[in-house]
Amino acid sequence: MKYIILILLAIAFVPAIRNFLFNVLVGKQIAKQQKRHNDFMEKERGKEGDIKVKSNTTNSKNINPDSGQYVDYEEVK
């Protein structure tokens, strides 16, 4: 019991031990998440030099003519 209390006090008050344990326990998980995110972003962006065009699939034929407002156009010279 005495050793457990000493270990807990050492972890709580010694930053070097606390940082080391944090890196061992949590660091690997954070590194995995960062790698997964970077892989996803690289896949989403594509290779350098590639062009990706995302377009809307709305047809202009399906637009209701009464849905907008008509504005007269005058050419100014």
Tab-separated table of C-alpha atoms in Angstrom:
chain	number	residue	atom	x	y	z
A	1	MET	CA	0.000	0.000	0.000
A	2	LYS	CA	2.851	2.331	0.856
A	3	TYR	CA	4.482	1.799	-2.543
A	4	ILE	CA	1.265	2.520	-4.410
A	5	ILE	CA	0.901	5.870	-2.635
A	6	LEU	CA	4.526	6.749	-3.411
A	7	ILE	CA	4.039	5.893	-7.086
A	8	LEU	CA	0.857	7.985	-7.290
A	9	LEU	CA	2.606	10.956	-5.646
A	10	ALA	CA	5.550	10.607	-8.024
A	11	ILE	CA	3.227	10.585	-11.029
A	12	ALA	CA	1.288	13.578	-9.747
A	13	PHE	CA	4.249	15.758	-8.866
A	14	VAL	CA	7.047	14.816	-11.227
A	15	PRO	CA	6.354	16.275	-14.687
A	16	ALA	CA	8.973	14.151	-16.468
A	17	ILE	CA	7.365	10.912	-15.303
A	18	ARG	CA	3.897	12.255	-16.053
A	19	ASN	CA	4.897	13.319	-19.591
A	20	PHE	CA	6.597	9.998	-20.269
A	21	LEU	CA	3.569	7.990	-19.140
A	22	PHE	CA	1.245	10.205	-21.163
A	23	ASN	CA	3.340	9.689	-24.294
A	24	VAL	CA	3.470	5.937	-23.748
A	25	LEU	CA	-0.235	5.518	-23.016
A	26	VAL	CA	-1.855	8.141	-25.232
A	27	GLY	CA	0.829	9.079	-27.754
A	28	LYS	CA	0.440	5.978	-29.886
A	29	GLN	CA	-3.312	6.522	-30.195
A	30	ILE	CA	-2.832	10.171	-31.155
A	31	ALA	CA	-0.241	9.211	-33.759
A	32	LYS	CA	-2.659	6.668	-35.276
A	33	GLN	CA	-5.443	9.251	-35.464
A	34	GLN	CA	-3.141	11.820	-37.095
A	35	LYS	CA	-1.942	9.285	-39.657
A	36	ARG	CA	-5.516	8.259	-40.440
A	37	HIS	CA	-6.528	11.912	-40.855
A	38	ASN	CA	-3.524	12.691	-43.074
A	39	ASP	CA	-4.229	9.650	-45.263
A	40	PHE	CA	-7.867	10.710	-45.645
A	41	MET	CA	-6.932	14.288	-46.534
A	42	GLU	CA	-4.329	13.103	-49.059
A	43	LYS	CA	-6.889	10.810	-50.662
A	44	GLU	CA	-9.493	13.590	-50.692
A	45	ARG	CA	-7.117	16.133	-52.277
A	46	GLY	CA	-5.685	13.699	-54.776
A	47	LYS	CA	-2.196	13.717	-56.176
A	48	GLU	CA	-0.400	16.965	-56.843
A	49	GLY	CA	-1.298	18.316	-60.263
A	50	ASP	CA	-4.590	16.431	-60.553
A	51	ILE	CA	-7.745	18.452	-61.066
A	52	LYS	CA	-10.963	17.379	-59.421
A	53	VAL	CA	-14.217	19.115	-60.353
A	54	LYS	CA	-17.271	18.714	-58.192
A	55	SER	CA	-20.454	19.879	-59.858
A	56	ASN	CA	-24.056	20.164	-58.824
A	57	THR	CA	-26.381	17.782	-60.618
A	58	THR	CA	-29.318	20.171	-60.906
A	59	ASN	CA	-30.917	20.515	-64.328
A	60	SER	CA	-31.810	23.970	-65.550
A	61	LYS	CA	-34.884	22.440	-67.208
A	62	ASN	CA	-36.411	21.646	-63.820
A	63	ILE	CA	-36.285	25.247	-62.598
A	64	ASN	CA	-39.654	26.900	-62.183
A	65	PRO	CA	-39.756	30.140	-64.218
A	66	ASP	CA	-41.914	31.814	-61.558
A	67	SER	CA	-39.344	31.160	-58.839
A	68	GLY	CA	-37.214	34.238	-59.572
A	69	GLN	CA	-37.522	37.858	-60.469
A	70	TYR	CA	-36.992	39.250	-63.957
A	71	VAL	CA	-34.677	42.237	-64.231
A	72	ASP	CA	-34.539	44.358	-67.386
A	73	TYR	CA	-31.090	44.651	-68.868
A	74	GLU	CA	-29.812	47.812	-70.535
A	75	GLU	CA	-26.491	47.941	-72.264
A	76	VAL	CA	-24.471	50.956	-71.183
A	77	LYS	CA	-21.915	52.331	-73.633
